[in-house]
PDB file of C-alpha atoms in Angstrom:
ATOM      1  CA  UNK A   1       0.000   0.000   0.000  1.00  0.00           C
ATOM      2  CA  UNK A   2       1.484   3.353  -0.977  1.00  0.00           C
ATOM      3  CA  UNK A   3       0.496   6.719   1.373  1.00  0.00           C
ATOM      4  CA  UNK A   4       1.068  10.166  -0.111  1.00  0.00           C
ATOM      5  CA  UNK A   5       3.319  12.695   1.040  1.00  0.00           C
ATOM      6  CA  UNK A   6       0.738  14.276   3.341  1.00  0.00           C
ATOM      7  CA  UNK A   7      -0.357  11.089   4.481  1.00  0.00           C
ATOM      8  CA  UNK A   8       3.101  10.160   5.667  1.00  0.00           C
ATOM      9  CA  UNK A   9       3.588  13.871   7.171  1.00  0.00           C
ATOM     10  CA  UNK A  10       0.412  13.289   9.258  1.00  0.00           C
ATOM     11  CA  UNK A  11       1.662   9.825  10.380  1.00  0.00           C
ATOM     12  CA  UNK A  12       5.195  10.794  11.686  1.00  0.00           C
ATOM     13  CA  UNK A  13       3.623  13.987  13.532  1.00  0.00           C
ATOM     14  CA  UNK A  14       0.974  11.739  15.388  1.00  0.00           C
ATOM     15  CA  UNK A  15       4.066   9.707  16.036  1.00  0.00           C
ATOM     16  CA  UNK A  16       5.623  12.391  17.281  1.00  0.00           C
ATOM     17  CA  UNK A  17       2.806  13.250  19.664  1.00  0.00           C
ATOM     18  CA  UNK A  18       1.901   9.764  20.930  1.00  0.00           C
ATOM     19  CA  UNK A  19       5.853   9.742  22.092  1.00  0.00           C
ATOM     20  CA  UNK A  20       5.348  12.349  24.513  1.00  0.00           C
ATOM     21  CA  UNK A  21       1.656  11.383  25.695  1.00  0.00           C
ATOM     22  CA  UNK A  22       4.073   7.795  26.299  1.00  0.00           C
ATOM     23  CA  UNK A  23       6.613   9.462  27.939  1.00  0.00           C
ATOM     24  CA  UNK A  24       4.635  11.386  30.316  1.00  0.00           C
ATOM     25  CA  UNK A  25       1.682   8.852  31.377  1.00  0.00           C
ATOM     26  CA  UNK A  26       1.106   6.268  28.381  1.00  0.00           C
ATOM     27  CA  UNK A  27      -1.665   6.363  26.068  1.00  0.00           C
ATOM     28  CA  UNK A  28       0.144   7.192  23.043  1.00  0.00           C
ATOM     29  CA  UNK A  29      -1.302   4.354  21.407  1.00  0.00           C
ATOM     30  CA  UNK A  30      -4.680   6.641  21.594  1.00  0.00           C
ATOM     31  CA  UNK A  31      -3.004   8.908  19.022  1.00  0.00           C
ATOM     32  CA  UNK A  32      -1.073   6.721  16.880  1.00  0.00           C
ATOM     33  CA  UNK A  33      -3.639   3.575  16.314  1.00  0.00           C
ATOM     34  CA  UNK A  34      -6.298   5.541  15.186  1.00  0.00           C
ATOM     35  CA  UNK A  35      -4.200   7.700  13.028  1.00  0.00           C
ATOM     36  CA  UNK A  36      -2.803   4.463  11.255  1.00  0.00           C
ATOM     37  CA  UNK A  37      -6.368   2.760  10.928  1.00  0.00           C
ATOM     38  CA  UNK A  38      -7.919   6.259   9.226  1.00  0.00           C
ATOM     39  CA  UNK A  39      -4.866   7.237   7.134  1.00  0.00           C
ATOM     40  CA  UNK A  40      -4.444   3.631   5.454  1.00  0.00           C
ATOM     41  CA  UNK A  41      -7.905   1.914   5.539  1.00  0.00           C
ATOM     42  CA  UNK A  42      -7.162  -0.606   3.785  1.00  0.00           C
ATOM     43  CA  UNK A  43      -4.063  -1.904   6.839  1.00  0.00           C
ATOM     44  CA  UNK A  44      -5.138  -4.671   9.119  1.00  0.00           C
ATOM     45  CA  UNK A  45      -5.801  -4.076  12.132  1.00  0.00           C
ATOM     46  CA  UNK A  46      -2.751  -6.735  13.187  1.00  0.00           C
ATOM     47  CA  UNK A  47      -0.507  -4.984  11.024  1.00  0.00           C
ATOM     48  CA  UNK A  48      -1.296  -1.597  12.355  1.00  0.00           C
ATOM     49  CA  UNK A  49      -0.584  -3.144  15.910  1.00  0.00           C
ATOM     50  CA  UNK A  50       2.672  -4.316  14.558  1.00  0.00           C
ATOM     51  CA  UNK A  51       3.721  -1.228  13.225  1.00  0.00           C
ATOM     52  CA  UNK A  52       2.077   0.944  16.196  1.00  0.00           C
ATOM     53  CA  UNK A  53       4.454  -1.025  18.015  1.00  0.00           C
ATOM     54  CA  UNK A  54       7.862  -0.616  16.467  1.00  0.00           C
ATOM     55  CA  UNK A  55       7.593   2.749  16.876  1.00  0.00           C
ATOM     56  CA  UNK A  56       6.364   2.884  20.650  1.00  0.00           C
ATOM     57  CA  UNK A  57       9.292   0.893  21.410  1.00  0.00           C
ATOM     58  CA  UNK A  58      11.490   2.927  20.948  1.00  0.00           C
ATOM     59  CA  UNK A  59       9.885   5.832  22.391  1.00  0.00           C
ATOM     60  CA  UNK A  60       9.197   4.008  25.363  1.00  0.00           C
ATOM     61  CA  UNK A  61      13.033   2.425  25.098  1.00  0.00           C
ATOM     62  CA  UNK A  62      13.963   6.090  25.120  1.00  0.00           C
ATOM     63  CA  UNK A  63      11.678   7.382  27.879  1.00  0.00           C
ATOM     64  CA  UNK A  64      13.371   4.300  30.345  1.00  0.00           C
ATOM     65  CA  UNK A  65      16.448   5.330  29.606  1.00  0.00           C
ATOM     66  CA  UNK A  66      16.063   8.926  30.419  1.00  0.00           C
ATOM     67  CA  UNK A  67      13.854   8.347  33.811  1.00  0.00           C
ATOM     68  CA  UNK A  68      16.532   5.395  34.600  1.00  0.00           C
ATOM     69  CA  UNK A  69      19.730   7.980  34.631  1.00  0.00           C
ATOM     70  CA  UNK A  70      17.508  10.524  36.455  1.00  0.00           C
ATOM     71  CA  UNK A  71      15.919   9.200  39.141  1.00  0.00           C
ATOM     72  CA  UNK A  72      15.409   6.099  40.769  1.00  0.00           C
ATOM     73  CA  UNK A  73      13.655   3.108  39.773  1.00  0.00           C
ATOM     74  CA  UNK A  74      12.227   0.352  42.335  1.00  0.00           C
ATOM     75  CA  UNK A  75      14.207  -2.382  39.752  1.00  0.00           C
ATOM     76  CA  UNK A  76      12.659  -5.466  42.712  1.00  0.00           C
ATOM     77  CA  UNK A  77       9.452  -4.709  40.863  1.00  0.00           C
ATOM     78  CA  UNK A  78      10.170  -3.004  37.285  1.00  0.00           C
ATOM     79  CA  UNK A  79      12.636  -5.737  36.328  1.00  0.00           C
ATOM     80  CA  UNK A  80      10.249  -8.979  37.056  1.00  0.00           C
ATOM     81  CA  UNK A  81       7.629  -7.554  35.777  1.00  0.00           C
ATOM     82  CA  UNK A  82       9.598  -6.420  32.330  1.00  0.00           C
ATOM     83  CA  UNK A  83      10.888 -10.059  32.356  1.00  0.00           C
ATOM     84  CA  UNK A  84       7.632 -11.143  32.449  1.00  0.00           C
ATOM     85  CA  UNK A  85       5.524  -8.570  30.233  1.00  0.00           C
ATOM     86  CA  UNK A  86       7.924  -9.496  27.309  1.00  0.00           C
ATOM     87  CA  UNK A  87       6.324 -13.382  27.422  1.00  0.00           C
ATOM     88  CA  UNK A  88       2.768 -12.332  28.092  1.00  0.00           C
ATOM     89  CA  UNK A  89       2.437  -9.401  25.773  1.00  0.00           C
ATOM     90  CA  UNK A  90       3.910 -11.763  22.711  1.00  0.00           C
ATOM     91  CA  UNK A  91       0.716 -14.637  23.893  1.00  0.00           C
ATOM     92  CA  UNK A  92      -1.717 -11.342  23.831  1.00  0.00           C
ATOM     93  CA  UNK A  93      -0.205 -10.358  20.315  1.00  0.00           C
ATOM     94  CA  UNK A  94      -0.338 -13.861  19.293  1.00  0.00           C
ATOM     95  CA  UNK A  95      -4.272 -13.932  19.923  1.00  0.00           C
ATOM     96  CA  UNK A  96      -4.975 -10.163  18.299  1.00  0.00           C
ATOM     97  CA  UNK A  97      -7.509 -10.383  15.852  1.00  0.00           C
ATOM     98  CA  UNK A  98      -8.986 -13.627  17.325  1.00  0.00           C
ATOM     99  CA  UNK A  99     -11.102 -11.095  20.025  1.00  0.00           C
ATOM    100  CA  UNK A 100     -13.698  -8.624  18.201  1.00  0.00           C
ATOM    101  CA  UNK A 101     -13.516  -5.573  19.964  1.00  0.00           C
ATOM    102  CA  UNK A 102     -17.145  -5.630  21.139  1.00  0.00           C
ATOM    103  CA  UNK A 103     -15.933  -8.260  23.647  1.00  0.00           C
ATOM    104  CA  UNK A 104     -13.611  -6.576  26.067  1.00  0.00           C
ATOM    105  CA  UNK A 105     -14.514  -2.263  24.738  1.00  0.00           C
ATOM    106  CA  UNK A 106     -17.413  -2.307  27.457  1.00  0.00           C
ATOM    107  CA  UNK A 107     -15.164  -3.649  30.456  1.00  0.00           C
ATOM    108  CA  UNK A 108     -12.130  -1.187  29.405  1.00  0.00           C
ATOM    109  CA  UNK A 109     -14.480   1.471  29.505  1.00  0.00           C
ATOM    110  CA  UNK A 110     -15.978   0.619  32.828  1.00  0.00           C
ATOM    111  CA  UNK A 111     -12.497   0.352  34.487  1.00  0.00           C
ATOM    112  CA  UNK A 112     -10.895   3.206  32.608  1.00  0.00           C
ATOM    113  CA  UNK A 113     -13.949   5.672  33.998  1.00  0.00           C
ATOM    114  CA  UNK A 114     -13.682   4.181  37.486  1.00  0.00           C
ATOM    115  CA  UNK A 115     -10.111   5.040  37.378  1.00  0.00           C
ATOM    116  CA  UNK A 116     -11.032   8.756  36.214  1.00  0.00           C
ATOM    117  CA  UNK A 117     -13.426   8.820  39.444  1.00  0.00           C
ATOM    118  CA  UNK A 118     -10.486   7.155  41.820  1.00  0.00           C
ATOM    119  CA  UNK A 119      -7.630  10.016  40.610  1.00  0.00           C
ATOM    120  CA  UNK A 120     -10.459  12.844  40.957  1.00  0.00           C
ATOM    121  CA  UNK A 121     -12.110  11.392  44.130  1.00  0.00           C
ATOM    122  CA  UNK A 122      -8.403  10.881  45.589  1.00  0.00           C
ATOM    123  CA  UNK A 123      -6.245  14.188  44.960  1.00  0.00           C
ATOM    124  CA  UNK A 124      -3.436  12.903  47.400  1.00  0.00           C
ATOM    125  CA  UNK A 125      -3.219   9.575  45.062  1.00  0.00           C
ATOM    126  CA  UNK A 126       0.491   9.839  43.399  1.00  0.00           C
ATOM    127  CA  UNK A 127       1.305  13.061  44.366  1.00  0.00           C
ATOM    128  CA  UNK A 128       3.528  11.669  47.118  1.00  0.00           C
ATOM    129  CA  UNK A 129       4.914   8.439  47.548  1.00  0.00           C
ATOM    130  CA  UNK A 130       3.943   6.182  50.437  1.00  0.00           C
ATOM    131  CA  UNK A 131       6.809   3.952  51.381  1.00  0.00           C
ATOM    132  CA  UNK A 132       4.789   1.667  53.585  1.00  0.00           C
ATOM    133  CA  UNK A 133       2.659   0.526  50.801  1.00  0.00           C
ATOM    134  CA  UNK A 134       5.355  -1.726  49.806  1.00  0.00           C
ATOM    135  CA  UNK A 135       5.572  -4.751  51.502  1.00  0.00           C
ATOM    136  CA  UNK A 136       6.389  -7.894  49.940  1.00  0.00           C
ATOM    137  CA  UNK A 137       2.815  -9.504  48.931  1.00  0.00           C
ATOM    138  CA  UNK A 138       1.985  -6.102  47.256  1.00  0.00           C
ATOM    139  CA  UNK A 139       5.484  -5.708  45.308  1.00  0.00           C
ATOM    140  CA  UNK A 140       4.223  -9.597  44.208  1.00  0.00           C
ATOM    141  CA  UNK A 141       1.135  -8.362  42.755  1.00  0.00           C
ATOM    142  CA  UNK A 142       2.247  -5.315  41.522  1.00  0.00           C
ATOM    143  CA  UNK A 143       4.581  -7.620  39.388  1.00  0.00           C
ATOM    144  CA  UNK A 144       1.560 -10.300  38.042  1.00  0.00           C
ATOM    145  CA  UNK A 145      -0.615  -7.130  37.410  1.00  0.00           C
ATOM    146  CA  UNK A 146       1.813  -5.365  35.723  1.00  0.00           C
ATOM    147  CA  UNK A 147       3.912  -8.146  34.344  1.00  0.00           C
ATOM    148  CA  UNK A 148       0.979 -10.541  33.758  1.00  0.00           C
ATOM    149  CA  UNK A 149      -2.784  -8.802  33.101  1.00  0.00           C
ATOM    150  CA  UNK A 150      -1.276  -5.600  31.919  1.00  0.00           C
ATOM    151  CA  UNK A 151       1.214  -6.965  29.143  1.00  0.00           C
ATOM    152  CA  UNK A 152      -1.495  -9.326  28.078  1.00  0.00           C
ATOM    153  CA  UNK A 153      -3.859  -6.726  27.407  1.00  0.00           C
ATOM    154  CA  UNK A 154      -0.760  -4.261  25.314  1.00  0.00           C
ATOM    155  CA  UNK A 155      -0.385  -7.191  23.338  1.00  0.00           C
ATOM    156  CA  UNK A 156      -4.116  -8.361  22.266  1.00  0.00           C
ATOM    157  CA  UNK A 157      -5.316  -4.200  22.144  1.00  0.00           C
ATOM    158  CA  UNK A 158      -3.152  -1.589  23.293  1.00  0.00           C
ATOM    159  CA  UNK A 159      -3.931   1.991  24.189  1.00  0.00           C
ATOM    160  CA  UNK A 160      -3.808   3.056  27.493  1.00  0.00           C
ATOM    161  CA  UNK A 161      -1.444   0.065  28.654  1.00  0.00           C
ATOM    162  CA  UNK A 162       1.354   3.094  30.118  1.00  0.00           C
ATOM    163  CA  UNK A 163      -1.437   4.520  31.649  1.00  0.00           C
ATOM    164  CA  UNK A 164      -2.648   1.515  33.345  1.00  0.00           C
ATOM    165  CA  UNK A 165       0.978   0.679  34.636  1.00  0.00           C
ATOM    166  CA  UNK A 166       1.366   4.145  36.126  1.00  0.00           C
ATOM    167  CA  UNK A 167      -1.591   3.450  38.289  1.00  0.00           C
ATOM    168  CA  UNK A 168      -0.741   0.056  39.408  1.00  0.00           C
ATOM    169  CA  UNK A 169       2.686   0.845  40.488  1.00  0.00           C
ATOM    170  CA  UNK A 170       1.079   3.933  42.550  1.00  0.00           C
ATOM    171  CA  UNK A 171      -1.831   2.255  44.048  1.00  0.00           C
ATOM    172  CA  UNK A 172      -0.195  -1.009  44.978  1.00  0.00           C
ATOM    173  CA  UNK A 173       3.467  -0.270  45.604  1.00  0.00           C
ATOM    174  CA  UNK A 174       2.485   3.356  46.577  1.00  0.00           C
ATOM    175  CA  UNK A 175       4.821   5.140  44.425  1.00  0.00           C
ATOM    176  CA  UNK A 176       4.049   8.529  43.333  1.00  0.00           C
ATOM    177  CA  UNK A 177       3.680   9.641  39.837  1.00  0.00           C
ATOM    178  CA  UNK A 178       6.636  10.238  38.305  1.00  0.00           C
ATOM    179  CA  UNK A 179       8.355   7.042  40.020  1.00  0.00           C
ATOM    180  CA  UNK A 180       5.511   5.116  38.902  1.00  0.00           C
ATOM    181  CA  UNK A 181       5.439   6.368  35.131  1.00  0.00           C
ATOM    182  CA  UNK A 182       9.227   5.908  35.342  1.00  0.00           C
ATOM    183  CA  UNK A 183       8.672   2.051  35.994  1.00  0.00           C
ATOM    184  CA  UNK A 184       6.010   1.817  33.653  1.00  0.00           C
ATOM    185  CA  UNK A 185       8.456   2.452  30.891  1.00  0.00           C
ATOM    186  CA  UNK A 186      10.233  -0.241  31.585  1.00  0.00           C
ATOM    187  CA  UNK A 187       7.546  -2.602  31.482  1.00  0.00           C
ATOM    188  CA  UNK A 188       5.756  -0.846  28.713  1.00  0.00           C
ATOM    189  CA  UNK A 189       9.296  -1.142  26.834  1.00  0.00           C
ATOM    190  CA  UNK A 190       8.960  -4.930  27.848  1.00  0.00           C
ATOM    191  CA  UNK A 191       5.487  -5.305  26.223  1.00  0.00           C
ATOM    192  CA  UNK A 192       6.108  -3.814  22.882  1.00  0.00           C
ATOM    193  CA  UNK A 193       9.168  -6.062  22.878  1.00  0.00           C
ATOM    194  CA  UNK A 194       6.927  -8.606  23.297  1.00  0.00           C
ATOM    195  CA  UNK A 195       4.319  -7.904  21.064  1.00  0.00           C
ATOM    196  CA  UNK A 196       6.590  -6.770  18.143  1.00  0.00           C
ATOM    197  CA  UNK A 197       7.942  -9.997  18.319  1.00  0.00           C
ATOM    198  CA  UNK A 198       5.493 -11.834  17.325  1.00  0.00           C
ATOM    199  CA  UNK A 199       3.742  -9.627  14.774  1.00  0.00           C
ATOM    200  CA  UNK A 200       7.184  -9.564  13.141  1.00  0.00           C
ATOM    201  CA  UNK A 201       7.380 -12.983  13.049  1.00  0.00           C
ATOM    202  CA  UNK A 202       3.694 -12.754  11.713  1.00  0.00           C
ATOM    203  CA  UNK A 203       4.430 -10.299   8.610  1.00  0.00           C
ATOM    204  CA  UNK A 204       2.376  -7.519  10.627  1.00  0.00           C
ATOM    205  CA  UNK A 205       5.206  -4.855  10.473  1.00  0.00           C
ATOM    206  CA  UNK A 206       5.355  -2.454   8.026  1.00  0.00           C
ATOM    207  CA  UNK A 207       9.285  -1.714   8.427  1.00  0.00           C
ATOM    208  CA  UNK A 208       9.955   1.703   6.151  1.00  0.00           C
ATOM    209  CA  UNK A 209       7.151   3.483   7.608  1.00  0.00           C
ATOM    210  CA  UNK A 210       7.378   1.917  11.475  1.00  0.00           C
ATOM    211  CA  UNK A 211      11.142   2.807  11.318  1.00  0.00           C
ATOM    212  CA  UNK A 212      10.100   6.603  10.081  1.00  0.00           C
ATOM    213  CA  UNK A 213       7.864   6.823  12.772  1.00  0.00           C
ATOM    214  CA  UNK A 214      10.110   5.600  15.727  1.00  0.00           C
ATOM    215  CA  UNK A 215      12.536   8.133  15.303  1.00  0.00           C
ATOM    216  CA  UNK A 216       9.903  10.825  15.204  1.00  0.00           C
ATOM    217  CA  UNK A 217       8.458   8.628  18.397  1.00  0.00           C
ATOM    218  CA  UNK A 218      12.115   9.268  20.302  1.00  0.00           C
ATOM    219  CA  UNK A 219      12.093  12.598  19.398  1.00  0.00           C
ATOM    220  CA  UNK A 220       8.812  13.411  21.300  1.00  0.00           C
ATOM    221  CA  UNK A 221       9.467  10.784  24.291  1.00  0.00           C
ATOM    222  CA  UNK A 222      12.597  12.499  24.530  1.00  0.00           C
ATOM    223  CA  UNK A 223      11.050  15.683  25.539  1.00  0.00           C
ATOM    224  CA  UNK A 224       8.056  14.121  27.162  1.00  0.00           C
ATOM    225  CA  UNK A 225      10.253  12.421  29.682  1.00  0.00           C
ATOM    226  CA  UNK A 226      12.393  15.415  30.701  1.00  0.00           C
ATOM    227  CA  UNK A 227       8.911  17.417  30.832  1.00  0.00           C
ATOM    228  CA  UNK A 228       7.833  15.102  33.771  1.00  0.00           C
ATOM    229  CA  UNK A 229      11.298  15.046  35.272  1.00  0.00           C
ATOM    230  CA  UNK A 230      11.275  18.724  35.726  1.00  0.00           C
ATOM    231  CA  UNK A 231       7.644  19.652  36.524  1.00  0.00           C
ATOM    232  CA  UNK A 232       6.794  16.573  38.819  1.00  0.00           C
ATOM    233  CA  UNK A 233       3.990  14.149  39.822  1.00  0.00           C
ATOM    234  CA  UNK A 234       1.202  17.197  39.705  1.00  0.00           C
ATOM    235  CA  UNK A 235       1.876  17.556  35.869  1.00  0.00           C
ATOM    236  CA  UNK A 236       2.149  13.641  35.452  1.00  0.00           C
ATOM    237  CA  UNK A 237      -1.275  13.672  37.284  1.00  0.00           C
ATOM    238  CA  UNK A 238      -3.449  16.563  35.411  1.00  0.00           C
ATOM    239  CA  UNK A 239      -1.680  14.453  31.911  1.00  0.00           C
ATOM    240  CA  UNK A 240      -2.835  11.097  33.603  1.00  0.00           C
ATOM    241  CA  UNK A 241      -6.691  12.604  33.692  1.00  0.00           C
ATOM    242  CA  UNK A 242      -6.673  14.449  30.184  1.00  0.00           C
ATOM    243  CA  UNK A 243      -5.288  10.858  28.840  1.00  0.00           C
ATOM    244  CA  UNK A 244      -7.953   9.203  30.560  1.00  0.00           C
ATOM    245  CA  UNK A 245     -10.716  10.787  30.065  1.00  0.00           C
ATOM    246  CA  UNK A 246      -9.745  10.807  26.276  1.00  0.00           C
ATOM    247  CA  UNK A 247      -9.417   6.868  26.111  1.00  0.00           C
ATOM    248  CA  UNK A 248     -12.999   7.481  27.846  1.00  0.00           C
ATOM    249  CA  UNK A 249     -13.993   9.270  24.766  1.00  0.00           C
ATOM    250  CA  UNK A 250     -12.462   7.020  22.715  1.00  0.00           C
ATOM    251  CA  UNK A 251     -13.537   3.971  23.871  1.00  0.00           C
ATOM    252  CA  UNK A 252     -17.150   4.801  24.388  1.00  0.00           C
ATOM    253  CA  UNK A 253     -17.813   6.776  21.390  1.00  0.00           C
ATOM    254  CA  UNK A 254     -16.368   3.410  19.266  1.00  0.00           C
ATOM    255  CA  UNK A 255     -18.852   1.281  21.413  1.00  0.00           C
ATOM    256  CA  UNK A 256     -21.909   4.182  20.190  1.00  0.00           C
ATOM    257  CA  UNK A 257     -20.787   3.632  17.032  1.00  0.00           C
ATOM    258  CA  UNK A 258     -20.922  -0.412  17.310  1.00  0.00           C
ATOM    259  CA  UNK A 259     -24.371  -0.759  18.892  1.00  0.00           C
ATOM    260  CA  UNK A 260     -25.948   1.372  16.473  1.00  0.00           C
ATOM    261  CA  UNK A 261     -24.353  -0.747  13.200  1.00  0.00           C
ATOM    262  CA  UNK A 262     -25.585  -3.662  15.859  1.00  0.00           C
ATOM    263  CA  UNK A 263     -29.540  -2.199  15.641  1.00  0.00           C
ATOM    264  CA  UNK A 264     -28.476  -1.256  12.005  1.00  0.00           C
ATOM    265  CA  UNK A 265     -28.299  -4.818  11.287  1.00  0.00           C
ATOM    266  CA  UNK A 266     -31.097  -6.236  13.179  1.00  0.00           C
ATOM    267  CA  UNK A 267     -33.342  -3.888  11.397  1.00  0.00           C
ATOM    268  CA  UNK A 268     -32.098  -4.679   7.869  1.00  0.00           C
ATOM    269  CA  UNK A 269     -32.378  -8.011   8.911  1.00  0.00           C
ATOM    270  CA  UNK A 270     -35.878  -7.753   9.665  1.00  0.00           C
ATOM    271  CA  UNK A 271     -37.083  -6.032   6.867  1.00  0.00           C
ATOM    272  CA  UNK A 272     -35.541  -8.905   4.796  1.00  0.00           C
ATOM    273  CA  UNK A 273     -37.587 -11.366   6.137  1.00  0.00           C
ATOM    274  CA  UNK A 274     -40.803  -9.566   5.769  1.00  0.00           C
TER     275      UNK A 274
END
């Protein structure tokens, strides 16, 4: 398939922007996916995965780097669970396509609100750490969360995996913002591993245009990353609600748009058979 100039132009810059959303909180998938899906109609939706994903990681490759020479990173969880993410995220890429998206939209879109109403309803969550939060049990399920759920879901859908991270390393381990986003990119990093993997391995990569976009995708993690470094967890927060309540968007405006082709159908249907 062959994009035109402006096409291309539109792709990197997206690219460019879904770096920094990455960098900061996650969610750059939000930006990029849909960009890929409504610039090339005619891509499948494995094979923009695949290429969504050779660009995120290296943005997210980036953004890890930067956090790790910066400030610290609680390795006792981020390393399992990047160990792990990189197995589970290739099984969840290895079943994309097999799950229509009407099956698991609803339940995203339930948790991702109830997580808008938890960082509104809890202005103290993240904006300090809480050191007693991590015991040993919790640092264990921080790691299956993250490592486990988490990396499964990157791999079989996507957006809004860095933001989930961010909030499981703050709520379990009690990390604050920027020390949680900062071990979410090495999980995230782990994930798109993971998934890229196997949709390389699959044909789903489109190479020239996935290798375009992951330089444009350090460029803007780059900055992203020393943005949250500088300014704190109160700018990773207000980031962490605008790229929430956006996937809320998202996510239920694509469900709108499914159940009325659903009624769409059952209608034509039954004017068939009278």
């Amino acid at each position: 398939m062959e994009l035109d100039p402006v096409t291309v132009v539109t792709l990197l810059t997206a690219a460019a922007l879904a770096g920094w959303v990455d960098a900061v909180v996650g969610g750059g998938g939000l930006l990029l996916l849909p960009a890929l899906l409504v610039a090339a109609p005619g891509i499948p939706p494995a094979t923009a995965l695949g290429t969504n994903k050779l660009a995120a990681i290296a943005g997210t490759s980036t953004a890890a780097v930067t956090f790790a020479r910066r400030t610290k990173i609680d390795w006792a969880v981020a390393g399992p669970a990047a160990a792990l993410a990189v197995v589970c995220a290739g099984l969840g890429a290895a079943l994309a396509g097999a799950v229509p998206p009407s099956a698991y939209r609803p339940v995203v879109l339930v948790v991702l609100v109830s997580v808008a109403l938890f960082v509104v309803l809890r202005p103290a969550l993240g904006v300090l750490a809480v050191p007693q939060r991590r015991t040993r049990p919790r640092v264990v399920v921080a790691v299956l969360v993250a490592g486990v759920g988490i990396a499964a879901y990157d791999g079989l859908i996507g957006p809004g995996t860095g933001t989930f991270l961010v909030l499981a390393f703050t709520a379990l381990v009690g990390a604050d913002f920027l020390h949680g986003s900062a071990m979410a990119k090495v999980v995230n990093a782990g994930t798109n591993a993971g998934a890229l993997a196997v949709f390389a391995v699959t044909g789903h990569v489109w190479w020239l245009l996935g290798a375009a976009m992951a330089v444009c995708n350090i460029a803007g993690a780059s900055v992203g990353a020393r943005m949250a470094l500088r300014r704190g967890s109160g700018f990773v927060r207000v980031v962490l609600l605008v790229v929430v309540l956006a996937l809320v968007a998202k996510l239920g405006y694509d469900q709108w748009v499914a159940g009325s082709a659903a009624a769409g159908g059952v209608e034509a249907t039954g004017a068939d058979l009278t």
